[in-house]
Short mmCIF file of C-alpha atoms and ligand atoms in Angstrom, two decimals:
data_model
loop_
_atom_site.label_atom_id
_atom_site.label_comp_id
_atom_site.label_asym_id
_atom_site.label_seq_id
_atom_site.Cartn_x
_atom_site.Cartn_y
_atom_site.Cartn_z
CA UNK S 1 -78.80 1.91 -51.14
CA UNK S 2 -79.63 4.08 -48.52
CA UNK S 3 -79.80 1.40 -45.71
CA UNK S 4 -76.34 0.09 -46.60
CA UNK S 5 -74.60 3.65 -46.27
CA UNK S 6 -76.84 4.41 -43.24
CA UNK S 7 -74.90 1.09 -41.46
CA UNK S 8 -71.63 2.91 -43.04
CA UNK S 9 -72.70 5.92 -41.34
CA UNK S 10 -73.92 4.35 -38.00
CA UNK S 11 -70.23 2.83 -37.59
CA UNK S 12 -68.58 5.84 -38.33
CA UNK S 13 -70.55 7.49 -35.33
CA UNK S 14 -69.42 4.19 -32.94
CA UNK S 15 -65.77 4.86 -33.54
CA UNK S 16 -65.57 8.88 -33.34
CA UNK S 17 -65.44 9.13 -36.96
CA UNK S 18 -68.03 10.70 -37.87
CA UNK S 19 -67.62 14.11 -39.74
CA UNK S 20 -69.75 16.83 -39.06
CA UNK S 21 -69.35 20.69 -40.16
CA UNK S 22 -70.40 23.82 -38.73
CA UNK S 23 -71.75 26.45 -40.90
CA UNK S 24 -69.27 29.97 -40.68
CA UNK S 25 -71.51 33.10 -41.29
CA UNK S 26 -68.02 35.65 -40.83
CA UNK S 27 -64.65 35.37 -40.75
CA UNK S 28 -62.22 38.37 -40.22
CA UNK S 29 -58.52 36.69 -40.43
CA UNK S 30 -58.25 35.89 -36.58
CA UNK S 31 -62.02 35.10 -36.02
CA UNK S 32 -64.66 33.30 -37.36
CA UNK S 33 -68.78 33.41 -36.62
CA UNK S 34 -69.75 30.16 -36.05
CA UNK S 35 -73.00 29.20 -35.66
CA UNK S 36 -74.21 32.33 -34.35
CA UNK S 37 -71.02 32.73 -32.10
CA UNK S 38 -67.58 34.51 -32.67
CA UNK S 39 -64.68 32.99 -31.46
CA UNK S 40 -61.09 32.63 -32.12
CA UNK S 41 -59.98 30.72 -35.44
CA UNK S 42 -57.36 28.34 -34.59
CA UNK S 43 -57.64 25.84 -37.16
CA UNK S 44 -57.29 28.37 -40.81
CA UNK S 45 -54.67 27.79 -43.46
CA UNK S 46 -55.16 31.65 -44.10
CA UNK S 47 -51.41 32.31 -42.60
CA UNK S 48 -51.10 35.72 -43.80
CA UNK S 49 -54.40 36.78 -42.54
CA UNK S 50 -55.03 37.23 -46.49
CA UNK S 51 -58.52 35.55 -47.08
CA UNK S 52 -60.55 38.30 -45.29
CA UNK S 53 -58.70 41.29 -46.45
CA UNK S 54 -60.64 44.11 -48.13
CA UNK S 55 -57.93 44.56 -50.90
CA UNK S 56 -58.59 41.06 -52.55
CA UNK S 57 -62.62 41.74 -52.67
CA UNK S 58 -61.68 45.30 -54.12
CA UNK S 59 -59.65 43.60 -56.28
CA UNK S 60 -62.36 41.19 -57.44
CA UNK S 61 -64.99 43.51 -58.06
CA UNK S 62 -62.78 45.95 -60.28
CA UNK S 63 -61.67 42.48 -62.15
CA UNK S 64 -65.97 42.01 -62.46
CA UNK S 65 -66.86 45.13 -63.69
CA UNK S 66 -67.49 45.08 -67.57
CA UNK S 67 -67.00 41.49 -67.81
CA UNK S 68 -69.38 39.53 -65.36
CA UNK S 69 -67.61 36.38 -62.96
CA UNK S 70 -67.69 32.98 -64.92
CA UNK S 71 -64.96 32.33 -67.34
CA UNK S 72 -67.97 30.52 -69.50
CA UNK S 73 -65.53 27.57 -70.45
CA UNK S 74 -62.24 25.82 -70.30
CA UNK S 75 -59.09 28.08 -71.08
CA UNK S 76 -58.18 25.81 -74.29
CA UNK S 77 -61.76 26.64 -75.62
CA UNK S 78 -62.60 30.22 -74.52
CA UNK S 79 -61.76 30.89 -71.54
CA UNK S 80 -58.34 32.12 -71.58
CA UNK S 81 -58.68 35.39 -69.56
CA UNK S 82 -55.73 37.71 -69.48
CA UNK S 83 -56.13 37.66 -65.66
CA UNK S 84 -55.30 33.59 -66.06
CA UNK S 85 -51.79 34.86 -68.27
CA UNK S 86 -50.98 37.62 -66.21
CA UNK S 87 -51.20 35.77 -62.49
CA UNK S 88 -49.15 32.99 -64.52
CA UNK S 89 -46.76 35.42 -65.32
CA UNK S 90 -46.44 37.06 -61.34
CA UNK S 91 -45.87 33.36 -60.15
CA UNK S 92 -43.17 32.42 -62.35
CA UNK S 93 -41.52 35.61 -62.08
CA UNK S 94 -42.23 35.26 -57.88
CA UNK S 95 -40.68 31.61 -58.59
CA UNK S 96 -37.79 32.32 -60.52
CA UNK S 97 -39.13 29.64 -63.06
CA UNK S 98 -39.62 30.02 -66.82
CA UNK S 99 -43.23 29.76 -66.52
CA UNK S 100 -46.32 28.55 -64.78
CA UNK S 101 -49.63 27.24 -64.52
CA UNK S 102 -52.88 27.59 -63.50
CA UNK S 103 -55.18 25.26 -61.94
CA UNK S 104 -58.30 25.21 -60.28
CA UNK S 105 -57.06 23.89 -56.75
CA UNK S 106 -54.74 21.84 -55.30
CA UNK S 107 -56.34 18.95 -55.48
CA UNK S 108 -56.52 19.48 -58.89
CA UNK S 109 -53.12 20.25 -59.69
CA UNK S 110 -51.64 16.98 -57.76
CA UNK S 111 -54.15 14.50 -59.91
CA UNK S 112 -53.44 16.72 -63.32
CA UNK S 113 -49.79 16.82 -62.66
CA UNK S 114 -48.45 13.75 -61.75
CA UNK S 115 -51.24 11.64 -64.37
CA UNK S 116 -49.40 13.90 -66.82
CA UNK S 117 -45.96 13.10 -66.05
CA UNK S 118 -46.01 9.53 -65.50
CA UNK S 119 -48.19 6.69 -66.65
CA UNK S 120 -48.24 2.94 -66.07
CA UNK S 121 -44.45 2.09 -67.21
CA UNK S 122 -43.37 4.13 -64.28
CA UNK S 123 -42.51 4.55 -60.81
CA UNK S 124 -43.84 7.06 -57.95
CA UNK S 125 -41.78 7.40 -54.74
CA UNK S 126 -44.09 8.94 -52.23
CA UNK S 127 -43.39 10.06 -48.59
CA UNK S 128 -46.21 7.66 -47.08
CA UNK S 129 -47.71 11.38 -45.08
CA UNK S 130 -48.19 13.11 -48.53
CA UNK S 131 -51.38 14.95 -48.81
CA UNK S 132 -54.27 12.77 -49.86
CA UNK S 133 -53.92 14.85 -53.47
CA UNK S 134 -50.90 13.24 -54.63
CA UNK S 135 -52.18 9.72 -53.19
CA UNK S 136 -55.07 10.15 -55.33
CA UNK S 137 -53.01 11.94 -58.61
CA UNK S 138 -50.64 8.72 -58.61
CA UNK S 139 -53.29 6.53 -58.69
CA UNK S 140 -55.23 8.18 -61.44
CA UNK S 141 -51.72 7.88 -63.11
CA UNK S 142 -51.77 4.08 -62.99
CA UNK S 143 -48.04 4.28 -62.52
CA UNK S 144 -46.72 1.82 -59.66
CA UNK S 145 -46.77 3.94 -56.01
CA UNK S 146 -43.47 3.08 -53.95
CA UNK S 147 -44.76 4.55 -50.21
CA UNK S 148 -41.27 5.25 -48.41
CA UNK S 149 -41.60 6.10 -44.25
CA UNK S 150 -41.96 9.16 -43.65
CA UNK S 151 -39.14 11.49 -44.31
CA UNK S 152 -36.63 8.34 -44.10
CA UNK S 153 -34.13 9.33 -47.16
CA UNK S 154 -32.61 5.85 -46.15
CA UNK S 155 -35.56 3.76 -46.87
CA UNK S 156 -36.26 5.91 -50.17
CA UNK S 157 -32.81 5.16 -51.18
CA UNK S 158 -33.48 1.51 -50.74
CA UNK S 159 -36.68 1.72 -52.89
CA UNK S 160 -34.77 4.00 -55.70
CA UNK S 161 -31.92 1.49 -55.78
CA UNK S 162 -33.64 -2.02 -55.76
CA UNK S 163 -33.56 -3.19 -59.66
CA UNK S 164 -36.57 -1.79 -61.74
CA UNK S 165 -37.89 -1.62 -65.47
CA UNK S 166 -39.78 1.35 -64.70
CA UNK S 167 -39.59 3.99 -67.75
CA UNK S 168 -39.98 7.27 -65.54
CA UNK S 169 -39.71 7.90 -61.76
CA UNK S 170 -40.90 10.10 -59.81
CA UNK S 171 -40.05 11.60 -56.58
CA UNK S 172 -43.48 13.37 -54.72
CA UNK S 173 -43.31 15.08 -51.35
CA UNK S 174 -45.23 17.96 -49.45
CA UNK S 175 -42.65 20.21 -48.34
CA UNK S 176 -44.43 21.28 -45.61
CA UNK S 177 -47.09 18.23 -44.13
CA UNK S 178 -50.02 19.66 -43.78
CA UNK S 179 -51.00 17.57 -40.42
CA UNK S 180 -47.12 17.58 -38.77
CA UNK S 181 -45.92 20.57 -39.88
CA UNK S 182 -42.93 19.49 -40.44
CA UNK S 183 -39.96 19.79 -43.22
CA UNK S 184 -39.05 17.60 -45.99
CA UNK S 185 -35.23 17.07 -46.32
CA UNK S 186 -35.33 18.62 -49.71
CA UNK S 187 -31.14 19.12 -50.01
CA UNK S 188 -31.05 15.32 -49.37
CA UNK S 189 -34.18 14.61 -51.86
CA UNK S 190 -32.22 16.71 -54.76
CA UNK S 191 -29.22 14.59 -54.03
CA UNK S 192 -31.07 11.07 -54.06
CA UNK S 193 -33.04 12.13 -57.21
CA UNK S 194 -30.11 13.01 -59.20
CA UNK S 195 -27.93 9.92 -57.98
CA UNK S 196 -30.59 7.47 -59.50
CA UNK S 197 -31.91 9.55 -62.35
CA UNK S 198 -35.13 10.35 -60.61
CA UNK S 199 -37.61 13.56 -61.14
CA UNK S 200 -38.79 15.49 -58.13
CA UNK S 201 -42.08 17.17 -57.34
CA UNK S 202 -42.56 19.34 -54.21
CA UNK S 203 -46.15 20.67 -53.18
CA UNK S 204 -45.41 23.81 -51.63
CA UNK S 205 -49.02 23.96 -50.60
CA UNK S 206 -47.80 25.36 -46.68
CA UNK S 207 -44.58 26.82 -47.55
CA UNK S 208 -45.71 29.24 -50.11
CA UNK S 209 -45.62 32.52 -48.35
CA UNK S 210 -44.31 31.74 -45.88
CA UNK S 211 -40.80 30.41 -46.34
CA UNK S 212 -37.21 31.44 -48.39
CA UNK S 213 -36.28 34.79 -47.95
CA UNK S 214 -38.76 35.93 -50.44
CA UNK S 215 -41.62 33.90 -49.12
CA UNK S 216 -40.85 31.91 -52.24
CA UNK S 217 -41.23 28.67 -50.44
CA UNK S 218 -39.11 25.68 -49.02
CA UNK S 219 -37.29 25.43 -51.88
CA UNK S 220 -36.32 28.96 -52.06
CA UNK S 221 -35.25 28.86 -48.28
CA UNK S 222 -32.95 25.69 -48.86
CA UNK S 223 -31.62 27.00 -52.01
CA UNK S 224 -33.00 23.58 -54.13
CA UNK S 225 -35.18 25.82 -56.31
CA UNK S 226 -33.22 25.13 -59.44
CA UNK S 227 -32.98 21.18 -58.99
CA UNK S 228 -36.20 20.40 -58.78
CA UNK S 229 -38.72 19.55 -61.89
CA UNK S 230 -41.14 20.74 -60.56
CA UNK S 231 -42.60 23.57 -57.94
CA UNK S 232 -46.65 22.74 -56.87
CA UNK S 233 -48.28 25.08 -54.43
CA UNK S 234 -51.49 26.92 -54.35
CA UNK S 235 -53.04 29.98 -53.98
CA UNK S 236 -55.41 28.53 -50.66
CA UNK S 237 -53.26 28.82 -48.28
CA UNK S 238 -51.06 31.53 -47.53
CA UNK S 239 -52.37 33.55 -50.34
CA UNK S 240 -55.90 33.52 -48.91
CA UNK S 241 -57.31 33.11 -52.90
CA UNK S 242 -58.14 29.88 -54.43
CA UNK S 243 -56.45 28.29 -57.32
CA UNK S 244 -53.10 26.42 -57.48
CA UNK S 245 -49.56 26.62 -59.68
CA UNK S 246 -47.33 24.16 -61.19
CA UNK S 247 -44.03 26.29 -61.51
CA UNK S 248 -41.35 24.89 -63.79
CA UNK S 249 -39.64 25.12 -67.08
CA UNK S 250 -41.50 26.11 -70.26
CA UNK S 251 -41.35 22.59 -71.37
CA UNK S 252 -42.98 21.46 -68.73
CA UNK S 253 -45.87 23.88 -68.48
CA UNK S 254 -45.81 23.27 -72.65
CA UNK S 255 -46.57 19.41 -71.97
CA UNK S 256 -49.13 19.78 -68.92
CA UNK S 257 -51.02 22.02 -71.40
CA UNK S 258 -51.21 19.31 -73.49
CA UNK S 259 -51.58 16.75 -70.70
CA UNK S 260 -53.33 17.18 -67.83
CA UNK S 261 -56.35 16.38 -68.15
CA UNK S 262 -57.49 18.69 -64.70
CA UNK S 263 -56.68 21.94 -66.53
CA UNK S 264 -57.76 20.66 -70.35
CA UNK S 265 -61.33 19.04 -69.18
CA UNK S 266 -62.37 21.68 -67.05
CA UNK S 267 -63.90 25.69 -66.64
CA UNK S 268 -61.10 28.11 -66.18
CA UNK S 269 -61.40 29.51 -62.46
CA UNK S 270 -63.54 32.65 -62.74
CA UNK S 271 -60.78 35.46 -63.77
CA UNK S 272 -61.80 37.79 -61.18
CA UNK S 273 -60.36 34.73 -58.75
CA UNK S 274 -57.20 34.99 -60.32
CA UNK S 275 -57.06 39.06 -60.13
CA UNK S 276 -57.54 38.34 -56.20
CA UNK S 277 -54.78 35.73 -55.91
CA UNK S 278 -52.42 38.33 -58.28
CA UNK S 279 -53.41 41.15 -55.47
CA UNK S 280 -52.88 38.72 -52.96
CA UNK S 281 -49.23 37.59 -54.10
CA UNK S 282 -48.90 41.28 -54.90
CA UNK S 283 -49.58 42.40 -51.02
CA UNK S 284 -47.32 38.88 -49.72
CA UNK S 285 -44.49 40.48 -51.49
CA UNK S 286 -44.77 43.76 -50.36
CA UNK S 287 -45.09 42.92 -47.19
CA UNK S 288 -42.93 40.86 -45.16
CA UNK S 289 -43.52 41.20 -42.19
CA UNK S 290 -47.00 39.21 -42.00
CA UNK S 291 -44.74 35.99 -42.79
CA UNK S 292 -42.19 36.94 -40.31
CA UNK S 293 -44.85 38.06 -37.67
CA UNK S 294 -47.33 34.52 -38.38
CA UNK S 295 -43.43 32.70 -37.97
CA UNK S 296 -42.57 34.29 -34.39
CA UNK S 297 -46.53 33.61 -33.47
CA UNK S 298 -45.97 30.42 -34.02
CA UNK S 299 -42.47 29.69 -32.32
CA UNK S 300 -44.35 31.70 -29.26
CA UNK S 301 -47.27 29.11 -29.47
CA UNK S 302 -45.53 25.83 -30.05
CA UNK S 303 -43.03 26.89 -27.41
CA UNK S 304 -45.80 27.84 -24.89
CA UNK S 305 -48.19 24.57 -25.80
CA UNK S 306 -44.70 22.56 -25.07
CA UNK S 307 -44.28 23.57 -21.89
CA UNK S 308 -47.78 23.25 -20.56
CA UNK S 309 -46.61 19.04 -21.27
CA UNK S 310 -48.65 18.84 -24.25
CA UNK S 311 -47.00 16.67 -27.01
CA UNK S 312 -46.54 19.08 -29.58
CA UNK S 313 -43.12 17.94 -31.53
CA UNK S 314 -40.18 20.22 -32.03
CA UNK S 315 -40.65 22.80 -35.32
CA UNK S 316 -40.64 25.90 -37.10
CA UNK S 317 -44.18 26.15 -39.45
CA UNK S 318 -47.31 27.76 -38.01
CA UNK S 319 -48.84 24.01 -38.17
CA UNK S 320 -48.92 22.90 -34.48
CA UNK S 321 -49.97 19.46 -34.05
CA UNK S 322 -50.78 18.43 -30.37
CA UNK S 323 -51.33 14.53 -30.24
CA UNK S 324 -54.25 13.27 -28.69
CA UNK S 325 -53.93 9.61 -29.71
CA UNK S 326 -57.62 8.83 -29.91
CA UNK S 327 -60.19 10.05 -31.96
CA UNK S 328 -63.12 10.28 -29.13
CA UNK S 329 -59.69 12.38 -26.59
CA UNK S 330 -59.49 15.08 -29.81
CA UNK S 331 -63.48 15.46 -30.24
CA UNK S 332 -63.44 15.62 -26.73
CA UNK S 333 -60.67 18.20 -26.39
CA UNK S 334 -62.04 20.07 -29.37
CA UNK S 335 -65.71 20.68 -27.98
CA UNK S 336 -64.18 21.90 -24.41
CA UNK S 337 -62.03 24.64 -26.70
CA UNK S 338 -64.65 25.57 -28.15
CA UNK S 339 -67.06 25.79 -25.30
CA UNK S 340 -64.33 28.54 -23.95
CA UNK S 341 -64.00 30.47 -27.48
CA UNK S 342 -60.99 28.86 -29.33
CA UNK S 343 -61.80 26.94 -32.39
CA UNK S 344 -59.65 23.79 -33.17
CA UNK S 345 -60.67 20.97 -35.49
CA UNK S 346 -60.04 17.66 -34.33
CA UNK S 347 -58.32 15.53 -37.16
CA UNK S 348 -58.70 11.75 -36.98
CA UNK S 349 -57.98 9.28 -39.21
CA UNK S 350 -58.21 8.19 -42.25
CA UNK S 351 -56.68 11.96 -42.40
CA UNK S 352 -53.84 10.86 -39.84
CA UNK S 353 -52.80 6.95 -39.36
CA UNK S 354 -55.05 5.05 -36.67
CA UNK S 355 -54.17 6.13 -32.97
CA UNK S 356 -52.32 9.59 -33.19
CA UNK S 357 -55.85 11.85 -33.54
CA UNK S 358 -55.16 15.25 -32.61
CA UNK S 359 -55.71 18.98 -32.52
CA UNK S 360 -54.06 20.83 -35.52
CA UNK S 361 -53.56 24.16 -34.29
CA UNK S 362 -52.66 27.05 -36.72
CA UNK S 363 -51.34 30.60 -36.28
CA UNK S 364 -52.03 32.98 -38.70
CA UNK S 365 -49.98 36.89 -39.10
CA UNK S 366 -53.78 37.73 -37.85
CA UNK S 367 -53.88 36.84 -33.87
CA UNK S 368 -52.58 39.21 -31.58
CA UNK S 369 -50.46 38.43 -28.80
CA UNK S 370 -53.89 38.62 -26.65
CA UNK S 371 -55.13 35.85 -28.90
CA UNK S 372 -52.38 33.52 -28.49
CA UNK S 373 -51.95 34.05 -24.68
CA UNK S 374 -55.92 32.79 -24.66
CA UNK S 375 -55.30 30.04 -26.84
CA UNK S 376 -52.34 28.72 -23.96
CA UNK S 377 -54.64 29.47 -20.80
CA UNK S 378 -57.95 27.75 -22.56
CA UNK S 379 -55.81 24.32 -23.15
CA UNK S 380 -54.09 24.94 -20.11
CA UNK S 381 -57.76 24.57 -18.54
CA UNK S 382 -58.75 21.70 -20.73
CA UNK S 383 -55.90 20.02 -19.84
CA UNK S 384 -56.86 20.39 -16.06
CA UNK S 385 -60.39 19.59 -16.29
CA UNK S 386 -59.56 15.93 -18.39
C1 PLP I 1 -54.47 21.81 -49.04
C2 PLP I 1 -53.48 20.99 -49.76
C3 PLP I 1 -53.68 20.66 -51.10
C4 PLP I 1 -54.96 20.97 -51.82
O1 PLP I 1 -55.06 22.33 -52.12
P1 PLP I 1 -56.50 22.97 -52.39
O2 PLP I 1 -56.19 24.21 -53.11
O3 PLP I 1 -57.11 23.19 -51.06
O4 PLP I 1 -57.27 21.99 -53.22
C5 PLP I 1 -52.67 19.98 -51.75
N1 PLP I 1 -51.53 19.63 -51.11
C6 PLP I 1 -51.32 19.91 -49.81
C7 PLP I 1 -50.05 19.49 -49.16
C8 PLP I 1 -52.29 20.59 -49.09
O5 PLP I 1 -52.12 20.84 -47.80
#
């Protein structure tokens, strides 16, 4: 065995695609100790500056005390914490759904939703740059997976119109994608799923926090909240926390009770988790302006990045993608960041398609206006010394 993944391995390394980690000792919203070294986070999906705040660990250690951390056992057995019902209850009520729940993570939710909802009678329309999740949630449904271009309502139409026996179908997009940052067309997605009698499933996963006037989400800020079947997003992002939702109507959350086999065949999430993602949502809430200051950072950023001629497309979200085409150009550019203090990840494929590698750079509420004004000079140097 060994010798056949070590040639696995050794080709990897030949085409740049290896993966390698680095070990983080600290991190305090903007920065992060790595190995031995702080420098400037650039890469987080902590967009509130959430994950490192002292108010989540206080809130963890009150939720400990008398009652230890593991939840000892799946929540249909005996592990049904009231800090499970309760967080269930502040996201629904944050949603404007009739209920929610709980899952362990994203991931999780994706494969435990859509394997719930559809099986293999039925049809899954999928924007072909949907997070890995759903990919792998569809295929643990069995149900047939229709891959539509990316964001190309035309092409979906085509797919949703051409003659079918499929039982159930099922529309699937990120709102935000996590590697473009860019928006689904969700007014045009409500329209297309109503016209051919299709349910839709948005995973709010970067839009949670962050977007709709109450940092609701995508759907909240395009006003599509109440046409969609269902609202995924988790508690990883934005939130800081871990865990994920699916928001929806009672029904729904009645039958992925019943269903999903990610929330029925595994250990509740340890309820002092949950009583940090309810303090978390509590302090997103309460305080705007971290979305609207991580949303200005951001315009700054992907305004200033554009100008210094990198190719960073048009957009709104804090995710920043500057396209480096190959994988061996990103590794490159990401060491020589690094080297100077600024910590991007280089994401290569199979993450992104073959040939558009590149540096995903994030903003978080955290940076200061020092921070970002490094990041610009330190690419503005890299860029110089290619
Ligand atoms: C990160 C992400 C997930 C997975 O969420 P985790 O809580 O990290 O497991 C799912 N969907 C999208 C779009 C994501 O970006």
């Amino acid at each position: 065995m060994n010798k056949a993944l070590a040639s696995g391995i050794a080709l990897l390394k030949d085409r740049d695609l290896w993966r390698s980690r680095r070990t983080v000792a600290s991190q305090q919203g903007r920065k992060i100790l790595l190995d031995g070294r702080w420098v400037l986070n650039f890469c987080s999906n902590d967009y509130l500056g959430l994950a490192a705040d002292p108010r989540l660990a206080e809130a963890v250690s009150r939720a400990m005390s008398g009652r230890g951390f593991g939840a000892g056992a799946s929540r249909l057995v005996c592990g049904d914490f009231d800090e499970h019902a309760a967080l269930e209850a502040d996201i629904a009520s944050f949603k404007k759904t009739e209920a929610a729940l709980l899952f362990s993570s994203g991931y999780m939710a994706n494969a435990g939703i859509i394997q719930a909802l559809v099986g293999r009678d039925d049809e899954v329309f999928s924007d072909r740059l949907n997070h890995a999740s759903i990919v792998d949630g569809i295929i643990l449904s069995r149900a047939v997976m229709k891959r539509y271009p990316h964001n190309d309502m035309a092409a979906l139409e085509a797919l949703l119109a051409a003659g079918t026996t499929a039982r159930r179908k099922l529309i699937v997009t990120d709102t935000i994608f996590s590697m473009d940052g860019d928006v689904a067309p969700l007014a045009e997605l409500v329209v297309l799923a109503r016209r051919y009698g299709a349910w839709l499933m948005v995973d709010e996963a970067h839009a949670f926090g962050l977007f709709g006037a109450t940092g609701a989400g995508l759907a909240e800020e395009t006003g599509t909240a109440g046409e969609i079947d269902v609202q995924m997003g988790t508690l990883s992002k934005a939130v800081g926390s871990f865990g994920a939702y699916a928001a929806g109507s009672q029904v729904l959350v009645d039958h992925l009770w019943n269903n999903a086999r990610s929330v029925i065949y595994t250990t509740a999430l340890p309820p002092a988790v949950a009583a940090a993602s309810r303090e978390a949502v509590r302090i997103m809430r309460a305080e705007p302006q971290r979305r609207q200051r991580v949303l200005a950072s951001a315009a700054f950023l992907r305004s200033a990045l554009r100008s210094l001629g990198l190719e960073v497309p048009a957009g709104c979200t804090p995710i920043i993608p500057v396209q480096l085409g190959s994988a061996k150009r990103a590794l490159t550019w990401s060491r020589a960041l690094l080297d100077k203090g600024i910590f991007v990840s280089a994401i290569r494929p199979p993450t992104v398609p073959a040939g558009t590698a590149r540096l995903r750079v994030t903003v978080t509420a955290a940076h200061t206006d020092d921070d970002l004004a490094l990041c610009v000079e330190t690419f503005r140097k890299v860029m110089a010394n290619e």
